[in-house]
Amino acid sequence: MTNSGEQILRTEYSEIMQKSYIDYAMSVIVARALPDVRDGLKPVQRRTLYDMYELGIRYDRPYRKSARIVGDTMGKYHPHGDSSIYGALVVMAQDFKYGLPLVDGHGNFGSIEGDGAAAMRYTEARLQKITQEAYLGDLDKDVVDFVPNFDATEKEPSVLPVRIPNILVNGAEGIAVGMATSIPPHNLGEVIDGVIAYMKNPDITTEEMMQIIPGPDFPTGGIVINKDELLNIYETGSGKIKMRGKVEIESVKGGRERIVITQIPYTMIGANIGKFLNDVYSLVETKKTTDITDISNQSSKEGIRIVIELKKGADAENICNLLYKKTRLEDTFGVNMLAVAQGRPETMGIVKIIRHNVQFQFELATRKYTTLLNKEREKQEVQEGLIKAYDVIDLIIEILRGSKSREQVKKCLVHGETKGIRFKSRSSEKTASMLRFTERQANAILDMRLYRLIGLEIEALIREHDETMYNIEVYERILGSRAQMAKVLMKELKELKKEFSVPRKTVIENAAAAVYEEKAPEVIPVVFMMDRFGYVKSVDTAVYERNKEAADSENRQIISCMSDDRICVFTNTGQMHLLKMTDVPFGKFRDKGIPIDNICNYSSSAEDIISVFRLADLTGRKMLFVTKAAMIKLVEGAEFDVAKRTTAATRLADGDEILCAGIVQQEDTLVMQSEKNYFLRIAAADIPEKKKGAIGVRGMRLSKEERLAGAWILNGENNPVTEVQGKEVVLNRLRIGNRDTKGVKR
């Protein structure tokens, strides 16, 4: 026990951590990341809009600085930093992200190409008309509950009285703890029609609903190409929507054509437009296509326009299919219609979302018309009191003149108490004792101005009373019948549709999968070159012949091959890396080329290149491997014709590495030199043939801890010479000895 009477509870640490994390996760889910299914807004969006409403920044009033809105929202309702508030404000003003922007932004609020908005001190904003009318319009009618803000100094609405399914119209994106939401935007007019259809038939199926709401309507337009899959997506609330940009093929002078992209997939908004341009550049650089001559982004405030120029005679349709397959011109929108419903996250299909919204609309309407009815009844009570007072106005004036205080008059009017009041006659006092006005009527009489006694004013009062009685009748009829209330709601929705709906932008259809018929590239003789720094390139054979002397002196590897060949790179670690000539840049003699690391798995920091061969040259021939530990073997060249980009060319013992790797003929010989300058020359025919996975056999007997210093393959064409202690050793003059012997000293 502590001094203050508090008790220390001993519990498992993991239980506290688990409970704390669950509390944190639910806080993020419900109070930050996921929208409420009723108004389709996250807390930061709801608070920002409500603050603008409170500040009076209406659609028909001047813009106000965004910094003022952000600061006020943060100080009163959302103490989580200004960046999240301004970020929400910016997104709600972007017509390329929201199908129905809720904020009217003035200034730089970013662009579809990914440009960020200007700082909040430079931009201004105000509410859109529909936001004011359909999102905030009934807040003064007690339609939603107000809750204390974070420090209990202000009140904020727990939900906004939104009259349309905003969660469908504008969609939603959010990442919570362990879950995420991704709801596509839809067309306002279609969604309103869907709500009306549900009100008429609560048992409507998803299939019937999709006759009215056929699918998403993205602000960027584009084409949804998997129409048949949408039914399952909207039934379950999750799935993948496949989208394509809208492409037009234009003819230009010279008989050429160009591809013009006028609408992009919704997922390409922002930096992905730049990535798309880079992807097209890459297709040209990697020779995936040679038909594209230029690409330019001509987009402006009027809309998207990306132009791809083609060669004369190019197949434009085929190039479009290539763009669909290799770039984000065709993309996927992952749907997960997750929202907070009745205080907990739930994944819902489209009908269930509309059901929640309709229930919310009936709750709002019930509270709204109950409030209006109560106000009309209060007006009725006052009006009836004033009309009744007009008939006895002389008596009331007599009471006023004979009384000493307001309370005395009020008691007389309400309870008929005449004590202490001077009357002109006994009959007046008797009549006064029979008065029975209500408290509210008595206050209204006492507050009444004398001009209300004019005859025309009384007539106006009677007309007001008739109007009040009519309103009471209407409100009681609405509250007394769900069908009548639905009729009123449907009328309001139709008015919103008439004023604010826009034509659909996104086309929905079933499209065949993109099939790109890749033209076989022209196969030509080229020369592969690799310089001492590991940069590789290929040039035309004629270019090489013209620059042969410079090429031979500047490059460590030169191989004549075909443009579709594969090159084998053998390294000291026993690995073989396959390099496709199609990946090697083809160009001019003085082009730098690219690092070999970039186009194969070779790592210049971890291994050294021993030899490089054309794969076709290995077919039908044998590769000889010599290691520093004097292990040797022959491997059939066909074993290196593999699909992998990297394979083990030979097996090595611990601490061993490849010293020499080359192609040998039956009549060739191998010379090995030890660190102590012993030389051994053996016939290639004496070297056993093994598989890649074998270590091999001992080629030369070495003393303890001695290793090979060199190894040479001798054939009729080469006559290598090495130097030992200042003396030349002509290798082809060495006598041929037996394998696994010590050799001769030089």
Short mmCIF file of C-alpha atoms in Angstrom, two decimals, residues 283-510:
data_model
loop_
_atom_site.label_atom_id
_atom_site.label_comp_id
_atom_site.label_asym_id
_atom_site.label_seq_id
_atom_site.Cartn_x
_atom_site.Cartn_y
_atom_site.Cartn_z
CA LEU A 283 11.86 0.56 -73.37
CA VAL A 284 13.74 2.43 -76.08
CA GLU A 285 17.15 2.22 -74.36
CA THR A 286 16.85 -1.52 -73.75
CA LYS A 287 15.70 -2.05 -77.35
CA LYS A 288 12.33 -3.49 -76.29
CA THR A 289 11.06 -1.35 -79.12
CA THR A 290 12.74 0.68 -81.83
CA ASP A 291 9.51 2.20 -83.12
CA ILE A 292 9.33 5.08 -80.61
CA THR A 293 11.25 8.16 -81.73
CA ASP A 294 10.18 10.72 -79.11
CA ILE A 295 7.95 11.24 -76.09
CA SER A 296 6.75 14.56 -74.68
CA ASN A 297 4.45 15.62 -71.89
CA GLN A 298 2.22 18.39 -73.27
CA SER A 299 -0.22 18.36 -70.34
CA SER A 300 -1.67 21.69 -69.19
CA LYS A 301 -4.56 23.06 -67.14
CA GLU A 302 -6.85 21.93 -69.95
CA GLY A 303 -5.97 18.29 -69.30
CA ILE A 304 -3.53 15.44 -69.84
CA ARG A 305 -1.74 15.13 -73.18
CA ILE A 306 1.26 12.81 -73.42
CA VAL A 307 2.48 12.40 -77.00
CA ILE A 308 4.55 9.42 -78.22
CA GLU A 309 5.98 9.84 -81.71
CA LEU A 310 6.41 6.68 -83.82
CA LYS A 311 8.56 5.70 -86.78
CA LYS A 312 7.00 5.52 -90.19
CA GLY A 313 5.34 2.14 -90.68
CA ALA A 314 5.23 1.35 -86.94
CA ASP A 315 2.28 -0.69 -85.66
CA ALA A 316 0.62 1.79 -83.26
CA GLU A 317 -1.78 -0.79 -81.79
CA ASN A 318 1.11 -3.12 -81.03
CA ILE A 319 3.05 -0.30 -79.33
CA CYS A 320 -0.05 0.50 -77.21
CA ASN A 321 -0.13 -3.13 -76.06
CA LEU A 322 3.58 -2.88 -75.17
CA LEU A 323 2.84 0.20 -73.05
CA TYR A 324 -0.05 -1.61 -71.33
CA LYS A 325 2.21 -4.56 -70.47
CA LYS A 326 5.41 -2.77 -69.52
CA THR A 327 4.28 0.56 -67.98
CA ARG A 328 1.62 1.92 -65.64
CA LEU A 329 -0.60 2.90 -68.56
CA GLU A 330 -2.42 -0.24 -67.47
CA ASP A 331 -2.53 -0.58 -63.69
CA THR A 332 -4.47 -2.11 -60.83
CA PHE A 333 -6.47 -0.38 -58.11
CA GLY A 334 -6.73 -2.58 -55.03
CA VAL A 335 -10.19 -2.27 -53.50
CA ASN A 336 -10.75 -2.82 -49.78
CA MET A 337 -13.96 -1.10 -48.71
CA LEU A 338 -13.13 -0.91 -45.02
CA ALA A 339 -14.76 1.73 -42.84
CA VAL A 340 -15.77 2.35 -39.25
CA ALA A 341 -19.38 1.27 -38.72
CA GLN A 342 -20.99 1.50 -35.28
CA GLY A 343 -17.58 2.05 -33.68
CA ARG A 344 -15.70 -0.87 -35.26
CA PRO A 345 -13.93 -1.44 -38.59
CA GLU A 346 -15.83 -3.50 -41.12
CA THR A 347 -15.35 -4.46 -44.78
CA MET A 348 -18.60 -3.88 -46.66
CA GLY A 349 -20.06 -4.34 -50.11
CA ILE A 350 -21.72 -1.46 -51.92
CA VAL A 351 -25.29 -2.30 -50.82
CA LYS A 352 -24.26 -2.51 -47.17
CA ILE A 353 -22.51 0.87 -47.38
CA ILE A 354 -25.66 2.42 -48.86
CA ARG A 355 -27.76 0.69 -46.17
CA HIS A 356 -25.66 2.30 -43.44
CA ASN A 357 -25.96 5.65 -45.19
CA VAL A 358 -29.75 5.41 -45.57
CA GLN A 359 -30.12 4.49 -41.90
CA PHE A 360 -28.01 7.53 -41.08
CA GLN A 361 -30.19 9.74 -43.32
CA PHE A 362 -33.34 8.59 -41.50
CA GLU A 363 -31.67 9.30 -38.13
CA LEU A 364 -30.70 12.78 -39.32
CA ALA A 365 -34.18 13.44 -40.71
CA THR A 366 -35.87 12.22 -37.53
CA ARG A 367 -33.76 14.53 -35.36
CA LYS A 368 -34.09 17.41 -37.82
CA TYR A 369 -37.88 17.29 -38.10
CA THR A 370 -38.27 16.65 -34.37
CA THR A 371 -36.29 19.85 -33.72
CA LEU A 372 -38.29 21.76 -36.32
CA LEU A 373 -41.57 20.43 -34.92
CA ASN A 374 -40.66 21.49 -31.39
CA LYS A 375 -39.76 24.98 -32.65
CA GLU A 376 -43.06 25.25 -34.53
CA ARG A 377 -44.97 24.15 -31.45
CA GLU A 378 -43.20 26.82 -29.42
CA LYS A 379 -44.16 29.36 -32.09
CA GLN A 380 -47.73 28.04 -32.03
CA GLU A 381 -47.91 28.51 -28.28
CA VAL A 382 -46.63 32.09 -28.49
CA GLN A 383 -48.81 32.99 -31.47
CA GLU A 384 -51.94 31.63 -29.80
CA GLY A 385 -51.09 33.57 -26.67
CA LEU A 386 -50.66 36.83 -28.63
CA ILE A 387 -53.91 36.29 -30.53
CA LYS A 388 -55.72 35.58 -27.28
CA ALA A 389 -54.07 38.66 -25.72
CA TYR A 390 -55.34 40.85 -28.57
CA ASP A 391 -58.92 40.01 -27.57
CA VAL A 392 -58.32 41.17 -23.96
CA ILE A 393 -55.70 43.80 -24.68
CA ASP A 394 -57.55 46.52 -22.70
CA LEU A 395 -57.58 44.30 -19.62
CA ILE A 396 -53.87 43.51 -20.03
CA ILE A 397 -53.07 47.22 -20.27
CA GLU A 398 -55.16 47.83 -17.12
CA ILE A 399 -53.18 45.06 -15.34
CA LEU A 400 -49.90 46.59 -16.47
CA ARG A 401 -50.87 50.06 -15.25
CA GLY A 402 -52.12 48.75 -11.91
CA SER A 403 -49.10 46.51 -11.16
CA LYS A 404 -45.87 47.33 -9.37
CA SER A 405 -43.53 44.76 -11.00
CA ARG A 406 -43.10 42.43 -14.00
CA GLU A 407 -43.41 39.41 -11.74
CA GLN A 408 -46.74 40.67 -10.43
CA VAL A 409 -48.10 41.01 -13.97
CA LYS A 410 -46.74 37.61 -14.93
CA LYS A 411 -48.43 35.89 -11.98
CA CYS A 412 -51.70 37.49 -12.94
CA LEU A 413 -51.42 36.42 -16.57
CA VAL A 414 -50.37 32.85 -15.73
CA HIS A 415 -52.22 32.06 -12.51
CA GLY A 416 -54.91 34.79 -12.33
CA GLU A 417 -53.44 36.27 -9.10
CA THR A 418 -54.87 39.82 -8.72
CA LYS A 419 -53.65 40.64 -5.22
CA GLY A 420 -51.91 44.05 -5.05
CA ILE A 421 -53.07 45.11 -8.54
CA ARG A 422 -55.31 48.21 -8.86
CA PHE A 423 -58.23 47.65 -11.24
CA LYS A 424 -60.71 50.21 -12.55
CA SER A 425 -63.67 47.99 -11.76
CA ARG A 426 -64.66 44.85 -9.95
CA SER A 427 -65.54 43.13 -13.22
CA SER A 428 -62.04 43.77 -14.59
CA GLU A 429 -60.53 42.15 -11.51
CA LYS A 430 -62.87 39.19 -11.85
CA THR A 431 -61.98 38.74 -15.53
CA ALA A 432 -58.28 39.06 -14.73
CA SER A 433 -58.54 36.29 -12.15
CA MET A 434 -59.70 33.96 -14.89
CA LEU A 435 -56.61 34.51 -17.12
CA ARG A 436 -54.52 31.34 -17.73
CA PHE A 437 -51.69 32.13 -20.16
CA THR A 438 -48.67 29.83 -20.25
CA GLU A 439 -45.26 30.95 -18.99
CA ARG A 440 -43.94 31.35 -22.54
CA GLN A 441 -47.09 33.24 -23.63
CA ALA A 442 -46.88 35.57 -20.68
CA ASN A 443 -43.23 36.41 -21.49
CA ALA A 444 -44.17 37.03 -25.13
CA ILE A 445 -47.00 39.37 -24.08
CA LEU A 446 -44.71 41.30 -21.75
CA ASP A 447 -42.04 41.56 -24.50
CA MET A 448 -44.57 42.60 -27.13
CA ARG A 449 -44.17 46.05 -28.69
CA LEU A 450 -47.13 48.37 -28.98
CA TYR A 451 -47.05 48.48 -32.80
CA ARG A 452 -48.17 44.83 -32.77
CA LEU A 453 -51.62 46.14 -31.75
CA ILE A 454 -52.15 47.56 -35.26
CA GLY A 455 -54.90 45.74 -37.07
CA LEU A 456 -52.69 44.66 -40.02
CA GLU A 457 -50.13 43.23 -37.61
CA ILE A 458 -52.78 41.07 -36.02
CA GLU A 459 -53.82 39.80 -39.44
CA ALA A 460 -50.21 38.95 -40.20
CA LEU A 461 -49.98 37.15 -36.87
CA ILE A 462 -53.03 35.08 -37.73
CA ARG A 463 -51.49 34.19 -41.12
CA GLU A 464 -48.26 33.20 -39.37
CA HIS A 465 -50.25 31.02 -37.03
CA ASP A 466 -51.98 29.31 -39.96
CA GLU A 467 -48.57 28.71 -41.55
CA THR A 468 -47.22 27.33 -38.28
CA MET A 469 -50.16 24.95 -37.99
CA TYR A 470 -49.52 23.80 -41.55
CA ASN A 471 -45.83 23.20 -40.79
CA ILE A 472 -46.72 21.24 -37.66
CA GLU A 473 -49.04 19.08 -39.72
CA VAL A 474 -46.32 18.47 -42.34
CA TYR A 475 -43.64 17.66 -39.76
CA GLU A 476 -45.94 15.32 -37.85
CA ARG A 477 -46.83 13.57 -41.09
CA ILE A 478 -43.13 13.15 -41.95
CA LEU A 479 -42.24 11.89 -38.48
CA GLY A 480 -45.25 9.61 -38.36
CA SER A 481 -44.53 7.77 -41.61
CA ARG A 482 -41.21 6.29 -42.80
CA ALA A 483 -42.54 6.28 -46.35
CA GLN A 484 -43.33 9.99 -46.10
CA MET A 485 -39.87 10.68 -44.70
CA ALA A 486 -38.29 8.66 -47.52
CA LYS A 487 -40.27 10.72 -50.01
CA VAL A 488 -38.84 13.94 -48.56
CA LEU A 489 -35.29 12.54 -48.52
CA MET A 490 -35.57 11.39 -52.13
CA LYS A 491 -36.80 14.83 -53.19
CA GLU A 492 -33.80 16.47 -51.49
CA LEU A 493 -31.41 13.99 -53.12
CA LYS A 494 -32.86 14.67 -56.57
CA GLU A 495 -32.34 18.40 -56.03
CA LEU A 496 -28.69 17.78 -55.10
CA LYS A 497 -28.23 15.59 -58.18
CA LYS A 498 -29.78 18.22 -60.44
CA GLU A 499 -27.47 20.95 -59.15
CA PHE A 500 -24.17 19.17 -58.56
CA SER A 501 -23.94 15.96 -60.62
CA VAL A 502 -21.52 15.76 -63.56
CA PRO A 503 -21.27 13.30 -66.46
CA ARG A 504 -19.33 10.06 -65.93
CA LYS A 505 -15.64 10.25 -66.89
CA THR A 506 -14.53 6.62 -66.60
CA VAL A 507 -15.55 4.08 -69.23
CA ILE A 508 -16.35 0.56 -67.98
CA GLU A 509 -15.94 -2.37 -70.33
CA ASN A 510 -14.44 -5.80 -70.80
#
